[in-house]
Amino acid sequence: MAQFIHLTDERIIRKIEKSGIKTGQTWGGRIRYVFATPVLQDFMISHQWLRELKRRGSRTISAVQFRIPDEEPVMVGHYGKEHVETTAAGAFHIFNEHASGMGLQVLIPRKISASEIMRIYQPPQLTGWRYYPEAKGKKPCGCPACQRGDINSRKIREAYERDLRGLG
């Protein structure tokens, strides 16, 4: 059976322990999914979304490790691009064969029951990337479209405006 990790705010862990992981809406809002990454030997790839999720205001992120059948249909792809349908085992192979695996995600089109959960733990809170996978060492964009109410966005916008005034 394929093993996956779902990252979530630690404040809802008690609910997850009792009733499982509920599906969340995608941007289109039509189909509901559980977002996950496969359990890989590379800890960073399996937990890559942690810092990006923390940007939304969660202080502590917990990891929920669960198991689903290898034949289970899932969607896998880069977060900003089209996803392909495959099996849970196929998603594992796609992550392993991908050049870096950064930015990939697995979408599971059903709720994960409490009986499928193997363990819940707190990974190191500095794991992963912010803004986008290749952002390390680059300044985030400070324009109003990119910084709309995110944590510390005021500081980023102010630095962006100072840089604009300095150029003009």
PDB file of C-alpha atoms in Angstrom:
ATOM      1  CA  MET A   1       0.000   0.000   0.000  1.00  0.00           C
ATOM      2  CA  ALA A   2       1.215   3.481  -0.902  1.00  0.00           C
ATOM      3  CA  GLN A   3       2.032   5.884   1.929  1.00  0.00           C
ATOM      4  CA  PHE A   4       1.431   9.617   1.731  1.00  0.00           C
ATOM      5  CA  ILE A   5       1.881  12.697   3.922  1.00  0.00           C
ATOM      6  CA  HIS A   6      -0.738  15.397   4.352  1.00  0.00           C
ATOM      7  CA  LEU A   7       0.440  18.621   6.031  1.00  0.00           C
ATOM      8  CA  THR A   8      -2.072  20.545   8.113  1.00  0.00           C
ATOM      9  CA  ASP A   9      -2.468  23.065  10.918  1.00  0.00           C
ATOM     10  CA  GLU A  10      -1.848  21.356  14.266  1.00  0.00           C
ATOM     11  CA  ARG A  11      -5.021  22.970  15.662  1.00  0.00           C
ATOM     12  CA  ILE A  12      -7.205  20.510  13.725  1.00  0.00           C
ATOM     13  CA  ILE A  13      -5.246  17.336  14.530  1.00  0.00           C
ATOM     14  CA  ARG A  14      -7.784  16.148  17.135  1.00  0.00           C
ATOM     15  CA  LYS A  15     -10.553  16.293  14.516  1.00  0.00           C
ATOM     16  CA  ILE A  16      -8.389  14.377  12.047  1.00  0.00           C
ATOM     17  CA  GLU A  17      -7.609  11.689  14.645  1.00  0.00           C
ATOM     18  CA  LYS A  18     -11.342  11.147  15.190  1.00  0.00           C
ATOM     19  CA  SER A  19     -12.812  11.481  11.706  1.00  0.00           C
ATOM     20  CA  GLY A  20      -9.950  11.421   9.182  1.00  0.00           C
ATOM     21  CA  ILE A  21      -8.811  13.989   6.624  1.00  0.00           C
ATOM     22  CA  LYS A  22     -11.612  15.811   4.850  1.00  0.00           C
ATOM     23  CA  THR A  23     -11.264  16.964   1.274  1.00  0.00           C
ATOM     24  CA  GLY A  24     -10.531  20.593   0.446  1.00  0.00           C
ATOM     25  CA  GLN A  25     -11.618  22.548  -2.603  1.00  0.00           C
ATOM     26  CA  THR A  26      -9.366  23.247  -5.555  1.00  0.00           C
ATOM     27  CA  TRP A  27      -9.273  26.714  -7.120  1.00  0.00           C
ATOM     28  CA  GLY A  28     -12.060  25.802  -9.535  1.00  0.00           C
ATOM     29  CA  GLY A  29     -14.170  24.600  -6.615  1.00  0.00           C
ATOM     30  CA  ARG A  30     -15.763  21.730  -8.539  1.00  0.00           C
ATOM     31  CA  ILE A  31     -13.911  18.640  -7.338  1.00  0.00           C
ATOM     32  CA  ARG A  32     -12.704  18.201  -3.768  1.00  0.00           C
ATOM     33  CA  TYR A  33      -9.343  16.594  -2.973  1.00  0.00           C
ATOM     34  CA  VAL A  34      -6.974  15.693  -0.161  1.00  0.00           C
ATOM     35  CA  PHE A  35      -3.588  17.230  -0.962  1.00  0.00           C
ATOM     36  CA  ALA A  36      -0.569  15.032  -0.224  1.00  0.00           C
ATOM     37  CA  THR A  37       2.951  13.979  -1.181  1.00  0.00           C
ATOM     38  CA  PRO A  38       4.292  10.417  -1.145  1.00  0.00           C
ATOM     39  CA  VAL A  39       6.572   9.223   1.635  1.00  0.00           C
ATOM     40  CA  LEU A  40       9.984   9.242  -0.050  1.00  0.00           C
ATOM     41  CA  GLN A  41      13.542   8.680   1.136  1.00  0.00           C
ATOM     42  CA  ASP A  42      14.117  12.411   0.543  1.00  0.00           C
ATOM     43  CA  PHE A  43      12.537  14.026   3.634  1.00  0.00           C
ATOM     44  CA  MET A  44      12.673  17.494   2.025  1.00  0.00           C
ATOM     45  CA  ILE A  45      10.579  16.450  -0.988  1.00  0.00           C
ATOM     46  CA  SER A  46       7.992  14.670   1.177  1.00  0.00           C
ATOM     47  CA  HIS A  47       7.601  17.752   3.409  1.00  0.00           C
ATOM     48  CA  GLN A  48       8.312  20.462   0.809  1.00  0.00           C
ATOM     49  CA  TRP A  49       5.000  22.301   1.266  1.00  0.00           C
ATOM     50  CA  LEU A  50       5.490  23.001   4.993  1.00  0.00           C
ATOM     51  CA  ARG A  51       6.934  26.542   4.813  1.00  0.00           C
ATOM     52  CA  GLU A  52       4.546  27.580   2.043  1.00  0.00           C
ATOM     53  CA  LEU A  53       1.578  26.432   4.153  1.00  0.00           C
ATOM     54  CA  LYS A  54       2.919  28.337   7.165  1.00  0.00           C
ATOM     55  CA  ARG A  55       2.706  31.547   5.140  1.00  0.00           C
ATOM     56  CA  ARG A  56      -1.082  31.278   5.447  1.00  0.00           C
ATOM     57  CA  GLY A  57      -0.958  31.904   9.184  1.00  0.00           C
ATOM     58  CA  SER A  58      -0.498  28.521  10.837  1.00  0.00           C
ATOM     59  CA  ARG A  59       2.050  28.630  13.642  1.00  0.00           C
ATOM     60  CA  THR A  60       2.737  24.902  13.704  1.00  0.00           C
ATOM     61  CA  ILE A  61       2.204  22.396  10.909  1.00  0.00           C
ATOM     62  CA  SER A  62       1.712  18.704  11.638  1.00  0.00           C
ATOM     63  CA  ALA A  63       2.223  15.818   9.242  1.00  0.00           C
ATOM     64  CA  VAL A  64      -0.392  13.099   8.897  1.00  0.00           C
ATOM     65  CA  GLN A  65       1.007   9.923   7.375  1.00  0.00           C
ATOM     66  CA  PHE A  66      -1.587   7.611   5.851  1.00  0.00           C
ATOM     67  CA  ARG A  67      -1.832   4.562   3.634  1.00  0.00           C
ATOM     68  CA  ILE A  68      -4.099   3.945   0.637  1.00  0.00           C
ATOM     69  CA  PRO A  69      -4.271   1.002  -1.815  1.00  0.00           C
ATOM     70  CA  ASP A  70      -1.697   1.040  -4.653  1.00  0.00           C
ATOM     71  CA  GLU A  71      -4.491   0.865  -7.282  1.00  0.00           C
ATOM     72  CA  GLU A  72      -6.332   3.908  -5.886  1.00  0.00           C
ATOM     73  CA  PRO A  73      -6.851   6.552  -8.619  1.00  0.00           C
ATOM     74  CA  VAL A  74      -5.136   9.884  -7.866  1.00  0.00           C
ATOM     75  CA  MET A  75      -4.033  12.996  -9.748  1.00  0.00           C
ATOM     76  CA  VAL A  76      -0.389  14.088  -9.741  1.00  0.00           C
ATOM     77  CA  GLY A  77       1.328  17.151 -11.140  1.00  0.00           C
ATOM     78  CA  HIS A  78       3.004  20.486 -10.512  1.00  0.00           C
ATOM     79  CA  TYR A  79       0.837  22.836  -8.437  1.00  0.00           C
ATOM     80  CA  GLY A  80       0.515  25.443 -11.201  1.00  0.00           C
ATOM     81  CA  LYS A  81       0.009  23.080 -14.128  1.00  0.00           C
ATOM     82  CA  GLU A  82      -2.282  20.373 -15.433  1.00  0.00           C
ATOM     83  CA  HIS A  83      -2.370  17.158 -13.380  1.00  0.00           C
ATOM     84  CA  VAL A  84      -2.451  13.639 -14.815  1.00  0.00           C
ATOM     85  CA  GLU A  85      -4.505  10.736 -13.554  1.00  0.00           C
ATOM     86  CA  THR A  86      -2.567   7.742 -12.288  1.00  0.00           C
ATOM     87  CA  THR A  87      -2.621   5.268  -9.407  1.00  0.00           C
ATOM     88  CA  ALA A  88      -1.221   5.823  -5.922  1.00  0.00           C
ATOM     89  CA  ALA A  89       1.761   3.609  -6.793  1.00  0.00           C
ATOM     90  CA  GLY A  90       2.189   5.524 -10.073  1.00  0.00           C
ATOM     91  CA  ALA A  91       2.358   8.833  -8.165  1.00  0.00           C
ATOM     92  CA  PHE A  92       5.231   7.455  -6.106  1.00  0.00           C
ATOM     93  CA  HIS A  93       7.120   6.555  -9.304  1.00  0.00           C
ATOM     94  CA  ILE A  94       6.464   9.974 -10.870  1.00  0.00           C
ATOM     95  CA  PHE A  95       7.961  11.712  -7.813  1.00  0.00           C
ATOM     96  CA  ASN A  96      11.010   9.408  -7.896  1.00  0.00           C
ATOM     97  CA  GLU A  97      11.595   9.888 -11.631  1.00  0.00           C
ATOM     98  CA  HIS A  98      11.048  13.663 -11.619  1.00  0.00           C
ATOM     99  CA  ALA A  99      14.201  15.806 -11.850  1.00  0.00           C
ATOM    100  CA  SER A 100      13.656  17.436  -8.453  1.00  0.00           C
ATOM    101  CA  GLY A 101      10.116  16.677  -7.294  1.00  0.00           C
ATOM    102  CA  MET A 102       9.776  20.247  -6.022  1.00  0.00           C
ATOM    103  CA  GLY A 103       6.332  21.730  -6.578  1.00  0.00           C
ATOM    104  CA  LEU A 104       4.678  18.384  -7.269  1.00  0.00           C
ATOM    105  CA  GLN A 105       1.552  17.352  -5.405  1.00  0.00           C
ATOM    106  CA  VAL A 106      -0.841  14.429  -5.293  1.00  0.00           C
ATOM    107  CA  LEU A 107      -4.604  15.017  -5.250  1.00  0.00           C
ATOM    108  CA  ILE A 108      -6.699  12.228  -3.761  1.00  0.00           C
ATOM    109  CA  PRO A 109     -10.383  12.598  -4.734  1.00  0.00           C
ATOM    110  CA  ARG A 110     -11.868  11.257  -1.508  1.00  0.00           C
ATOM    111  CA  LYS A 111     -11.747  11.595   2.253  1.00  0.00           C
ATOM    112  CA  ILE A 112      -9.041   9.671   4.132  1.00  0.00           C
ATOM    113  CA  SER A 113     -10.625   7.695   6.955  1.00  0.00           C
ATOM    114  CA  ALA A 114      -9.185   7.652  10.480  1.00  0.00           C
ATOM    115  CA  SER A 115      -8.406   3.940  10.097  1.00  0.00           C
ATOM    116  CA  GLU A 116      -6.057   4.691   7.151  1.00  0.00           C
ATOM    117  CA  ILE A 117      -3.937   7.084   9.246  1.00  0.00           C
ATOM    118  CA  MET A 118      -0.680   5.503  10.384  1.00  0.00           C
ATOM    119  CA  ARG A 119       0.852   8.283  12.459  1.00  0.00           C
ATOM    120  CA  ILE A 120       0.776  12.002  13.176  1.00  0.00           C
ATOM    121  CA  TYR A 121       3.933  13.944  13.986  1.00  0.00           C
ATOM    122  CA  GLN A 122       5.493  17.407  13.890  1.00  0.00           C
ATOM    123  CA  PRO A 123       8.264  17.723  11.310  1.00  0.00           C
ATOM    124  CA  PRO A 124      10.934  20.451  11.616  1.00  0.00           C
ATOM    125  CA  GLN A 125       9.137  23.722  10.927  1.00  0.00           C
ATOM    126  CA  LEU A 126      11.835  25.137   8.619  1.00  0.00           C
ATOM    127  CA  THR A 127      11.537  22.413   5.986  1.00  0.00           C
ATOM    128  CA  GLY A 128      10.432  23.321   2.472  1.00  0.00           C
ATOM    129  CA  TRP A 129      10.181  26.351   0.235  1.00  0.00           C
ATOM    130  CA  ARG A 130       8.235  29.615   0.223  1.00  0.00           C
ATOM    131  CA  TYR A 131       6.601  31.449  -2.684  1.00  0.00           C
ATOM    132  CA  TYR A 132       7.719  28.882  -5.300  1.00  0.00           C
ATOM    133  CA  PRO A 133      10.217  25.982  -5.357  1.00  0.00           C
ATOM    134  CA  GLU A 134      13.063  27.910  -7.051  1.00  0.00           C
ATOM    135  CA  ALA A 135      12.694  31.017  -4.840  1.00  0.00           C
ATOM    136  CA  LYS A 136      15.660  30.277  -2.559  1.00  0.00           C
ATOM    137  CA  GLY A 137      17.985  33.285  -2.559  1.00  0.00           C
ATOM    138  CA  LYS A 138      15.612  35.490  -4.592  1.00  0.00           C
ATOM    139  CA  LYS A 139      13.614  38.435  -3.278  1.00  0.00           C
ATOM    140  CA  PRO A 140       9.854  37.873  -3.285  1.00  0.00           C
ATOM    141  CA  CYS A 141       7.833  40.125  -5.572  1.00  0.00           C
ATOM    142  CA  GLY A 142       6.396  43.016  -3.559  1.00  0.00           C
ATOM    143  CA  CYS A 143       3.717  44.175  -5.976  1.00  0.00           C
ATOM    144  CA  PRO A 144       0.162  44.392  -4.594  1.00  0.00           C
ATOM    145  CA  ALA A 145      -0.983  41.473  -6.764  1.00  0.00           C
ATOM    146  CA  CYS A 146       1.617  39.084  -5.284  1.00  0.00           C
ATOM    147  CA  GLN A 147       1.435  40.359  -1.685  1.00  0.00           C
ATOM    148  CA  ARG A 148      -2.228  40.366  -0.777  1.00  0.00           C
ATOM    149  CA  GLY A 149      -2.589  39.868   2.955  1.00  0.00           C
ATOM    150  CA  ASP A 150       0.160  37.290   3.447  1.00  0.00           C
ATOM    151  CA  ILE A 151       2.212  37.089   6.634  1.00  0.00           C
ATOM    152  CA  ASN A 152       4.875  39.859   6.664  1.00  0.00           C
ATOM    153  CA  SER A 153       3.571  41.191   3.348  1.00  0.00           C
ATOM    154  CA  ARG A 154       3.614  44.780   4.625  1.00  0.00           C
ATOM    155  CA  LYS A 155       7.405  44.662   5.033  1.00  0.00           C
ATOM    156  CA  ILE A 156       7.854  43.125   1.598  1.00  0.00           C
ATOM    157  CA  ARG A 157       5.559  45.728  -0.035  1.00  0.00           C
ATOM    158  CA  GLU A 158       7.351  48.612   1.713  1.00  0.00           C
ATOM    159  CA  ALA A 159      10.762  47.360   0.534  1.00  0.00           C
ATOM    160  CA  TYR A 160       9.332  46.978  -2.978  1.00  0.00           C
ATOM    161  CA  GLU A 161       8.022  50.568  -2.937  1.00  0.00           C
ATOM    162  CA  ARG A 162      11.374  51.890  -1.649  1.00  0.00           C
ATOM    163  CA  ASP A 163      13.146  50.096  -4.495  1.00  0.00           C
ATOM    164  CA  LEU A 164      10.702  51.592  -7.033  1.00  0.00           C
ATOM    165  CA  ARG A 165      11.257  55.123  -5.701  1.00  0.00           C
ATOM    166  CA  GLY A 166      15.026  54.570  -5.820  1.00  0.00           C
ATOM    167  CA  LEU A 167      14.819  53.619  -9.504  1.00  0.00           C
ATOM    168  CA  GLY A 168      12.611  56.548 -10.513  1.00  0.00           C
TER     169      GLY A 168
END
